[in-house]
CSV table of C-alpha atoms in Angstrom, one decimal:
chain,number,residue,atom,x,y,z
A,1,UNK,CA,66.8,119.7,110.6
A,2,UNK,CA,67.8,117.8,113.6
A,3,UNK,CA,70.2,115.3,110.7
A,4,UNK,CA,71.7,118.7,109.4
A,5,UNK,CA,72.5,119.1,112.9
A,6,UNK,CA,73.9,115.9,113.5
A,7,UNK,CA,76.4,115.9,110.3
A,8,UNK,CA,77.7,119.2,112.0
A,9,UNK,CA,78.1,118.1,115.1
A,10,UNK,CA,80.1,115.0,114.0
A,11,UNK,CA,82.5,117.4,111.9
A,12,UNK,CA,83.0,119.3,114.7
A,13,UNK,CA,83.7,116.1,117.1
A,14,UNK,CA,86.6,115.1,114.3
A,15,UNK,CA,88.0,118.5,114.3
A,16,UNK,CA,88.0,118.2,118.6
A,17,UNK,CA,89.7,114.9,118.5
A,18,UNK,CA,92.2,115.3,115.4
A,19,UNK,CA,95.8,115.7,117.0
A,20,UNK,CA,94.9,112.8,119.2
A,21,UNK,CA,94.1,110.9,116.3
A,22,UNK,CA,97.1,112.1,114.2
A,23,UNK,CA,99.4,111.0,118.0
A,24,UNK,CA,97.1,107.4,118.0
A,25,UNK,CA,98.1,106.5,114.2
A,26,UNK,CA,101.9,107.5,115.0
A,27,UNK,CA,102.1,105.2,117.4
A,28,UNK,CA,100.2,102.1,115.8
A,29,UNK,CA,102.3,103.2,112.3
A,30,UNK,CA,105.6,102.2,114.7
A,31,UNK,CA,104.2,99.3,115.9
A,32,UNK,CA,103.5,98.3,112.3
A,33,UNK,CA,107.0,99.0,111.1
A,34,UNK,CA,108.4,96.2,113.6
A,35,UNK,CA,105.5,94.0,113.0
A,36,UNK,CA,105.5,93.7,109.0
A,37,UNK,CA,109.4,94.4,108.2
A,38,UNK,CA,109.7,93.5,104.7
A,39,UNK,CA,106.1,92.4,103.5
A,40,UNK,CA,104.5,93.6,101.1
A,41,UNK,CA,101.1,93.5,102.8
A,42,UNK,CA,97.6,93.4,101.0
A,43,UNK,CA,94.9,91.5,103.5
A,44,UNK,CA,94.6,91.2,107.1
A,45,UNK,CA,92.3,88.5,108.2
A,46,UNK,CA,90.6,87.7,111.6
A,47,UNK,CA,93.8,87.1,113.3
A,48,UNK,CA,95.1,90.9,112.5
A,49,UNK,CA,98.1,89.1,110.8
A,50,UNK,CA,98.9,90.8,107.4
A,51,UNK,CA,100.1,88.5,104.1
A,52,UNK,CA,103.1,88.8,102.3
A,53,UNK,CA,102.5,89.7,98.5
A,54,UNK,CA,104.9,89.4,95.7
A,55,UNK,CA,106.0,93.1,94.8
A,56,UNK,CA,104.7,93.1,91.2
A,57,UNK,CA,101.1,92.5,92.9
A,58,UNK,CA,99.1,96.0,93.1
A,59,UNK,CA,99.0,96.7,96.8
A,60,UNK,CA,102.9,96.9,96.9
A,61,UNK,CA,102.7,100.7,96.9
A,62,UNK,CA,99.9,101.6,99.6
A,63,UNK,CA,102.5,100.8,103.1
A,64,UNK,CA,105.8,102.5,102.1
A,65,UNK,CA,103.5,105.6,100.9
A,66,UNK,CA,102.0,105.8,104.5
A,67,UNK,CA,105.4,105.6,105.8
A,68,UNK,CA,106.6,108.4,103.2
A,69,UNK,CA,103.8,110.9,104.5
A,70,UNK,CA,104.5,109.7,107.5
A,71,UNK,CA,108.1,111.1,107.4
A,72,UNK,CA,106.6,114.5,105.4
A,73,UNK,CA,104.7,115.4,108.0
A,74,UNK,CA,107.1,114.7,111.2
A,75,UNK,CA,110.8,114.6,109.4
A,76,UNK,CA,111.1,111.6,111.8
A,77,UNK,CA,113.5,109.6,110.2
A,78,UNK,CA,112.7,105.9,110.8
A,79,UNK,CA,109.6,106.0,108.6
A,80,UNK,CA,112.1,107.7,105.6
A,81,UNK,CA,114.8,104.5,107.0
A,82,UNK,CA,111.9,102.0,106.6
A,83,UNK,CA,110.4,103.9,103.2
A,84,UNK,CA,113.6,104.2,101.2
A,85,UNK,CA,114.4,100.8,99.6
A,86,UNK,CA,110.8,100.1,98.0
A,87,UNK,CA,111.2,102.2,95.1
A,88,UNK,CA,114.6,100.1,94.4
A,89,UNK,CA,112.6,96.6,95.4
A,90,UNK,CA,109.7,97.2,92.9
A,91,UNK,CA,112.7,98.1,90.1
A,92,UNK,CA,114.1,94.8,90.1
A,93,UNK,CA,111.3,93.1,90.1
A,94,UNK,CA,110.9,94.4,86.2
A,95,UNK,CA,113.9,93.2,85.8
A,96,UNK,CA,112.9,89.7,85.9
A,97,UNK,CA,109.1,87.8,84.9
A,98,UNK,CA,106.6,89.8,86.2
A,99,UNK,CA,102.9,91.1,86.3
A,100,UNK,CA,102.9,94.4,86.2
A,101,UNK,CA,100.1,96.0,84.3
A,102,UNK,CA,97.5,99.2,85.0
A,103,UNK,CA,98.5,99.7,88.6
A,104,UNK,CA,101.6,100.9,88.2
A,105,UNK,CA,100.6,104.1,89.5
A,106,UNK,CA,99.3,102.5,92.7
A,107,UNK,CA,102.9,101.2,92.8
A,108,UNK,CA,105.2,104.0,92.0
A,109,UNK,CA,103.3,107.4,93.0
A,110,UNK,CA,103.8,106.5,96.6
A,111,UNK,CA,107.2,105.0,96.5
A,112,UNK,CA,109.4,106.5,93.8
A,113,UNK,CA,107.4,110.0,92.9
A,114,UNK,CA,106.8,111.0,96.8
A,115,UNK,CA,110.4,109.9,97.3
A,116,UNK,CA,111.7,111.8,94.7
A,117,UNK,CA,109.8,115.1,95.8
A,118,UNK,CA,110.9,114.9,99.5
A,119,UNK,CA,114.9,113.7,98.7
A,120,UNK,CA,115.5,114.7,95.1
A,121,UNK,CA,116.9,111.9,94.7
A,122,UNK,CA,117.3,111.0,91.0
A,123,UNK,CA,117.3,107.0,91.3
A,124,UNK,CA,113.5,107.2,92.5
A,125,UNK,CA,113.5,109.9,89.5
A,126,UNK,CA,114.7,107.5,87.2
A,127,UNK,CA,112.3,105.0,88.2
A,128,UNK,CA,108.7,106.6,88.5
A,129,UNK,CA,109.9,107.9,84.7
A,130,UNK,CA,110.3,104.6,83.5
A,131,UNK,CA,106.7,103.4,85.1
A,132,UNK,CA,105.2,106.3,83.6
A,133,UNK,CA,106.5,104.9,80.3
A,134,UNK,CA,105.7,101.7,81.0
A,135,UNK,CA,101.4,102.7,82.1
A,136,UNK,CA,101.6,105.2,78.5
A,137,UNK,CA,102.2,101.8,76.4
A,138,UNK,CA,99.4,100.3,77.7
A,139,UNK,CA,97.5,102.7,76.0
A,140,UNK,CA,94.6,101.8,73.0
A,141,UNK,CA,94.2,104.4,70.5
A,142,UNK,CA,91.2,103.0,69.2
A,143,UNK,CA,89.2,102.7,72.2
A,144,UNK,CA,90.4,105.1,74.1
A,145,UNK,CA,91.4,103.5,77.1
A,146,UNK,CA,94.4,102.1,79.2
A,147,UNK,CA,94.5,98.5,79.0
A,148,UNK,CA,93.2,96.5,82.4
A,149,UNK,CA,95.6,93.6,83.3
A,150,UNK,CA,97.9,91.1,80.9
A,151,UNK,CA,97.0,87.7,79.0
A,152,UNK,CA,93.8,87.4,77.1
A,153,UNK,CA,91.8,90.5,78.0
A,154,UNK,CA,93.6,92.9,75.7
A,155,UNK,CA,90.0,94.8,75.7
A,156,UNK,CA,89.2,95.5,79.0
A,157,UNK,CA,89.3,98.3,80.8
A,158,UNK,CA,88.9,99.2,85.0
A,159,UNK,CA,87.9,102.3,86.4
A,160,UNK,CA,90.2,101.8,89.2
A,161,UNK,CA,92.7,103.1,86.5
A,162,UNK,CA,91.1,106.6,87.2
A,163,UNK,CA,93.8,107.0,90.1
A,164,UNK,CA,96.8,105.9,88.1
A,165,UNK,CA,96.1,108.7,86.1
A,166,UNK,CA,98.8,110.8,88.3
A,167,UNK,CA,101.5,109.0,87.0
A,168,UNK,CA,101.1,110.2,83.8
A,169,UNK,CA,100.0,113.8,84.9
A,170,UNK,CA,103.2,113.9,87.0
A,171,UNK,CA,105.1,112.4,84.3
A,172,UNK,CA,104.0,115.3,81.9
A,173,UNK,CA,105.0,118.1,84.2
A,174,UNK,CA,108.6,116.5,85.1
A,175,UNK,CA,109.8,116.1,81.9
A,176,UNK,CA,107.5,118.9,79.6
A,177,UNK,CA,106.4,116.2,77.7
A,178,UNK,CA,102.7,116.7,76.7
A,179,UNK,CA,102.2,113.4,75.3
A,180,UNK,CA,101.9,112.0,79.1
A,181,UNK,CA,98.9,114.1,79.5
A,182,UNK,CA,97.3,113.5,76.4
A,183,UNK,CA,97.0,109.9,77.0
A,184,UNK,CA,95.7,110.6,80.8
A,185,UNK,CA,93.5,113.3,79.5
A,186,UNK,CA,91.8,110.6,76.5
A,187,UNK,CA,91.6,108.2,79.4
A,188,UNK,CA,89.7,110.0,81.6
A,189,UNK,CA,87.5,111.1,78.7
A,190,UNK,CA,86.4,107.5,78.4
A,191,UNK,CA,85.9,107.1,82.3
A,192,UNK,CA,84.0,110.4,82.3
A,193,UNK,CA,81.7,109.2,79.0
A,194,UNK,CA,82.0,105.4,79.7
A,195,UNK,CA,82.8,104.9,82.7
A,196,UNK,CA,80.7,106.7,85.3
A,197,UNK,CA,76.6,107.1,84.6
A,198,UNK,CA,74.2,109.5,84.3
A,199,UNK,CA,73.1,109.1,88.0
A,200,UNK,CA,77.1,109.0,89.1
A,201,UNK,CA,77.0,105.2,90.1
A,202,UNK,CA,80.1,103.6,88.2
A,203,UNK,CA,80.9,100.6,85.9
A,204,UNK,CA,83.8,98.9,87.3
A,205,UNK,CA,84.5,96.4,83.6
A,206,UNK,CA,84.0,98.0,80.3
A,207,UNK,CA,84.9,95.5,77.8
A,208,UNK,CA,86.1,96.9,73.9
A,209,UNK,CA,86.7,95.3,70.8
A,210,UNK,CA,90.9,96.0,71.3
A,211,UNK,CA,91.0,96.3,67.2
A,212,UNK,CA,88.5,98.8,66.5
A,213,UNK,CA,87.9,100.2,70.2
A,214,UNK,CA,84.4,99.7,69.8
A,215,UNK,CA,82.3,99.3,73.4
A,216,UNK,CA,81.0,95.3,73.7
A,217,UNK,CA,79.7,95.2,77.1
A,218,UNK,CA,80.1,96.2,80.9
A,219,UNK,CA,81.2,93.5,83.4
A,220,UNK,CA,80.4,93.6,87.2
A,221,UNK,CA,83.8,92.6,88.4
A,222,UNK,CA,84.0,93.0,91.8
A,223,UNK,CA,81.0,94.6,92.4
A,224,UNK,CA,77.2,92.4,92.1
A,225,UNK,CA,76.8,93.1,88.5
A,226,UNK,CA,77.3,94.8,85.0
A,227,UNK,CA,74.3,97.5,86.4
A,228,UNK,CA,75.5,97.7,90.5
A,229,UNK,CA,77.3,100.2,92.1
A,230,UNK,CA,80.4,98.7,93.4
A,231,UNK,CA,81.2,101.5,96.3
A,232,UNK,CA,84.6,101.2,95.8
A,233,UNK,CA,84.7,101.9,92.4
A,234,UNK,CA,82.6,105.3,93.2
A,235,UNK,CA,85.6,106.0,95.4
A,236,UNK,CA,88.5,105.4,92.8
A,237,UNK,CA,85.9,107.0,90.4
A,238,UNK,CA,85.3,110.3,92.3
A,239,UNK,CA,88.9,110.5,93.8
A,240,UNK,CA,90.3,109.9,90.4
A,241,UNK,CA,88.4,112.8,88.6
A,242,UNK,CA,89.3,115.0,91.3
A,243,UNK,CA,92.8,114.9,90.7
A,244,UNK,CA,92.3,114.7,87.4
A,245,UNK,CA,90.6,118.4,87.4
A,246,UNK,CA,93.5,119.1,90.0
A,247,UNK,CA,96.4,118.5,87.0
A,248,UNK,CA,93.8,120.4,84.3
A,249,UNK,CA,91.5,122.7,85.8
A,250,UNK,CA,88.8,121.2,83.2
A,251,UNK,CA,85.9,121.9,84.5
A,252,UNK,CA,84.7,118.7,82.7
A,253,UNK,CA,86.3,116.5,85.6
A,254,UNK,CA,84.8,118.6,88.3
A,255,UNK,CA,81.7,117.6,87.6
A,256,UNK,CA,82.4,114.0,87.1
A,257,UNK,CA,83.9,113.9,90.2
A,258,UNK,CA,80.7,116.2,92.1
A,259,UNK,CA,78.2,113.6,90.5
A,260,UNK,CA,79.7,110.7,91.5
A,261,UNK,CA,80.0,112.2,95.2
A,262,UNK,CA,76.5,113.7,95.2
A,263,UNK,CA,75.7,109.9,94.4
A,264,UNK,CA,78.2,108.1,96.9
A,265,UNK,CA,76.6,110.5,100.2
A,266,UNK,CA,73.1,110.3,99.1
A,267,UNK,CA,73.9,106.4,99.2
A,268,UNK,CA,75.7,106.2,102.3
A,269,UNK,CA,73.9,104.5,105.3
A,270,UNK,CA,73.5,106.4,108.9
A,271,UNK,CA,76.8,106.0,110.4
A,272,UNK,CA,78.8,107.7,107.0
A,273,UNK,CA,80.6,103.6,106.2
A,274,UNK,CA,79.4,102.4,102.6
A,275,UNK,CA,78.1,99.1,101.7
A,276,UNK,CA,80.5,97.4,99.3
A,277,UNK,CA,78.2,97.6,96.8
A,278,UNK,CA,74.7,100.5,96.7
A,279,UNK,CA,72.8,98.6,95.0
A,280,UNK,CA,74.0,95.1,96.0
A,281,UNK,CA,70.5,94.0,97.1
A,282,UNK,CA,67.1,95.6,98.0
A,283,UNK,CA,68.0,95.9,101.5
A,284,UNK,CA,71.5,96.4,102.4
A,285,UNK,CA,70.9,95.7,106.5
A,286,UNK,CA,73.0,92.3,106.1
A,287,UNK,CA,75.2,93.4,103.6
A,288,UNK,CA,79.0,94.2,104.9
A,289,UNK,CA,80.3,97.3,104.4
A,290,UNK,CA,83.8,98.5,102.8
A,291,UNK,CA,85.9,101.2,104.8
A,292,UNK,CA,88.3,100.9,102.3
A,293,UNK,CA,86.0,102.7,99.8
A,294,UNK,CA,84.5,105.1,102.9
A,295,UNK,CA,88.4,105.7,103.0
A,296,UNK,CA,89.1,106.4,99.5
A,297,UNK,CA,86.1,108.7,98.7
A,298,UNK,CA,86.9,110.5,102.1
A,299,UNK,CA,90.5,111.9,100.6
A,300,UNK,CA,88.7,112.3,97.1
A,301,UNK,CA,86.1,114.3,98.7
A,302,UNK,CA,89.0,116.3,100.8
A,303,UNK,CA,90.2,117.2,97.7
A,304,UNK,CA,87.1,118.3,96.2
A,305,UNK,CA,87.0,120.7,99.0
A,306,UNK,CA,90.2,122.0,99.1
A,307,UNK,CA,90.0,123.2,95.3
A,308,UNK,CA,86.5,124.6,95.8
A,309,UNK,CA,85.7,128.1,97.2
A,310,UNK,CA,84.7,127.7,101.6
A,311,UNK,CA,81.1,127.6,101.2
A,312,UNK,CA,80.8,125.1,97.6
A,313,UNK,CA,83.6,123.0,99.5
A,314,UNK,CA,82.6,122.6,102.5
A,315,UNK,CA,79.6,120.0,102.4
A,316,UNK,CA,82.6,118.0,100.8
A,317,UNK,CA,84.7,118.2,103.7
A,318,UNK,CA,81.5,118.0,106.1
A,319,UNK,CA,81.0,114.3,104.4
A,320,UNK,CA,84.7,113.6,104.4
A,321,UNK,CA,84.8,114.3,108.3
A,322,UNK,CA,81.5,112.1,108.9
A,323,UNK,CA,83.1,109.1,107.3
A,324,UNK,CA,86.4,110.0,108.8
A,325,UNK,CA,85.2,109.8,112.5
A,326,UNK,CA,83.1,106.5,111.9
A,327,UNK,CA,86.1,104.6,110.7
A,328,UNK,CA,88.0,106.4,113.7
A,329,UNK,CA,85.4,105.3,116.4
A,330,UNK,CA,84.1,102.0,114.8
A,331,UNK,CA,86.6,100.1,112.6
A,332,UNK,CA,89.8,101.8,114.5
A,333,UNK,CA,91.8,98.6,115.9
A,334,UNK,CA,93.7,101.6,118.4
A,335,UNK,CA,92.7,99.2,121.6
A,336,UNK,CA,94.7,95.9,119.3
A,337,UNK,CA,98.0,96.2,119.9
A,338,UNK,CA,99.0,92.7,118.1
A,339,UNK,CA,96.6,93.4,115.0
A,340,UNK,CA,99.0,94.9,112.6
A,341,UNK,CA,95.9,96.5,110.1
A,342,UNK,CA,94.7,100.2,111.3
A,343,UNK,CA,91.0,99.5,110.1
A,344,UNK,CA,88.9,96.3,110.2
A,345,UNK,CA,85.6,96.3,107.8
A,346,UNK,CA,86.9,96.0,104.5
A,347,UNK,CA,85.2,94.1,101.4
A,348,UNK,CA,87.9,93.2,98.3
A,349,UNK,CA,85.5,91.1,96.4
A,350,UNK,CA,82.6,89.5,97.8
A,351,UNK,CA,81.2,87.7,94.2
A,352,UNK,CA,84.0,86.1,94.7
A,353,UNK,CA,83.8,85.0,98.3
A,354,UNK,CA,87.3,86.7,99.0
A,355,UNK,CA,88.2,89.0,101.6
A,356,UNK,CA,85.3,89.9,103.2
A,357,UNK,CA,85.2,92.1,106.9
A,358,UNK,CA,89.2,91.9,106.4
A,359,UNK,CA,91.4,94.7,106.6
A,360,UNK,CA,92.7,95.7,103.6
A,361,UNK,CA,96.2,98.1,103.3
A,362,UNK,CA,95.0,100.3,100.9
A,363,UNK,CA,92.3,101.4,102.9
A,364,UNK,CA,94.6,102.1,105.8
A,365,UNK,CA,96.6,104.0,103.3
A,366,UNK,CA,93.9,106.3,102.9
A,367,UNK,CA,92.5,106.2,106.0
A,368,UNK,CA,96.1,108.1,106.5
A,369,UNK,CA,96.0,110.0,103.5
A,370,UNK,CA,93.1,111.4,104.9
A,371,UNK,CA,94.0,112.2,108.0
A,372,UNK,CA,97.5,114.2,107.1
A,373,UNK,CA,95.1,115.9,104.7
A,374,UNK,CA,93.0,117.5,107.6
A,375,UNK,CA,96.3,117.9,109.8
A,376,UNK,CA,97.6,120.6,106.5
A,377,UNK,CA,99.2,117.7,104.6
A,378,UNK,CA,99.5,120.0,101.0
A,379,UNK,CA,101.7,117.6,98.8
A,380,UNK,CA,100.3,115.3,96.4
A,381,UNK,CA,101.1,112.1,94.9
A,382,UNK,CA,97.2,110.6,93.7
């Protein structure tokens, strides 16, 4: 009794402290803007200092889409002055030799698609249409599945894809063209089935035979191996099934997206922050922990919530809150005014020794996603 207590009491410390936090992240969003001008930021390291990544790489999405809600929340307009020209930025760059591949959605849903919705404007129309083209060829009819990557792994297939699925679910609705969903719909058919297990850990590789679609083998990627439970992946996992059940009211997804969060808070540790990976060793006390996944499941689990009825919803939000205030109180960097990340504590991907207790953009990007959720953010782009 005294934990139930506890959880409650957290929640309730969030809800006490969440226009402060909403005025704290503001203000360290400004300082960003003159701190990272035109990067395209992926990793902050131990000195706080962001990279620059070329724009075709994945990440290029996550820091113009915090600027977007950002704007959609306050109608300040120096976050829609420093948003406007990524949309155009990631356009050229398919214009010329470039990587582009599964994460499109990543790319476009927070630059063109929210731009769109707020300005109308039919440029950032134009585009997000011709990336949801571009993610719908990728599709294999034989497997079932949207193609992970370019070069030599024609097969494979990521669950991380479960988020790009709003591209194509967007796509679908702007233009009444059902064929958008169909292929989103047969995707997450395969992540459901495939993807996510009986006891809602998640694969993060699945490896078919591209010709005959016919399932060779899991990978571990970036989690410890073909059998873990990378965290993160739960988060893409859960978040992605929620939206898809948002787009189709399939009752399927909701419960895809309920067992991988039952399994994601049963496995969390005492102060609500995952472990990269669940089932990364016996013990986990030495393991480092990934609040870019606590980040990610936290707006998947506000969105569980918010399409439940109160008292089915509400353990969701309760969990969502939890994880919320730790990465609030324990990996905030509010007290570093020269480190340009919001959150410290993230993992990328430790089997391969890179990026480990880094700050990572996407999960300050959802670390504010979450956040304007709370503070009656309604509009969605993932």
């Amino acid at each position: 009794m005294a934990q139930v207590h506890d959880q409650w009491k957290q929640a309730a410390q969030l809800k006490g402290v969440l226009p402060e936090v909403w005025e704290q992240l503001q203000v360290k969003v400004d300082r960003m803007i003159s701190q990272l001008g035109d990067k395209s930021p992926h990793v902050a390291k131990a000195d706080g200092i962001y990279d620059d990544m070329r724009l075709d790489w994945w990440t290029s999405g996550f820091w113009p889409g915090m600027l977007w809600i950002l704007y959609d929340m306050t109608g300040k307009e120096h976050y829609k002055t420093a948003a406007w020209e990524w949309d155009i930025r990631l356009e050229q760059r398919f214009t010329e030799d470039n990587n582009f591949h599964h994460d499109v959605g990543f790319q476009f849903l927070p630059t063109a698609v929210i731009k769109h919705q707020i300005t109308g404007d039919s440029d950032a129309l134009r585009r997000a249409v011709y990336a949801a083209n571009f993610l719908a060829g990728r599709f294999n009819y034989a497997g079932r599945f949207l193609r992970a990557w370019n070069q030599d792994k024609r097969g494979w297939a990521i669950v991380d894809s479960s988020m790009n699925l709003s591209l194509l679910f967007w796509a679908a609705a702007e233009l009444e063209d059902p064929r958008f969903e169909q292929v989103a719909r047969m995707h997450a058919d395969t992540v459901v089935d495939r993807f996510i297990r009986p006891d809602g850990s998640v694969n993060h590789i699945l490896s078919f035979d591209p010709a005959s679609g016919e399932l060779i083998e899991s990978l571990g990627g970036q989690g410890a191996g073909p059998n873990s439970a990378w965290s993160r992946g739960a988060s893409w996992a859960l978040h992605g099934m929620a939206n898809v059940y948002r787009y189709t009211r399939d009752t399927r997804y909701l419960e895809a997206a309920q067992r991988v969060a039952h399994y994601f808070i049963a496995c969390l540790p005492d102060d609500s922050v995952p472990h990269w990976d669940f089932r990364a060793a016996d013990s986990l006390s030495d393991e480092p922990r990934d609040t870019s996944a606590g980040a990610c499941a936290a707006s998947g689990l506000l969105e569980l919530a918010d399409m439940l009825p109160g008292a089915e919803g509400m353990p969701y939000r309760q969990a969502a809150e939890r994880i919320l205030l730790s990465l609030t109180n324990h990996y905030g960097t509010w007290d570093q005014p020269e480190h340009e990340a919001i959150l410290i504590g993230g993992t990328g991907h430790k089997p391969a020794g890179q990026n480990v207790d880094v700050s990572l953009i996407y999960g300050d990007y959802y670390y504010v996603e979450s956040i304007a959720k709370l503070m009656g953010w309604k509009r969605r782009i993932f």
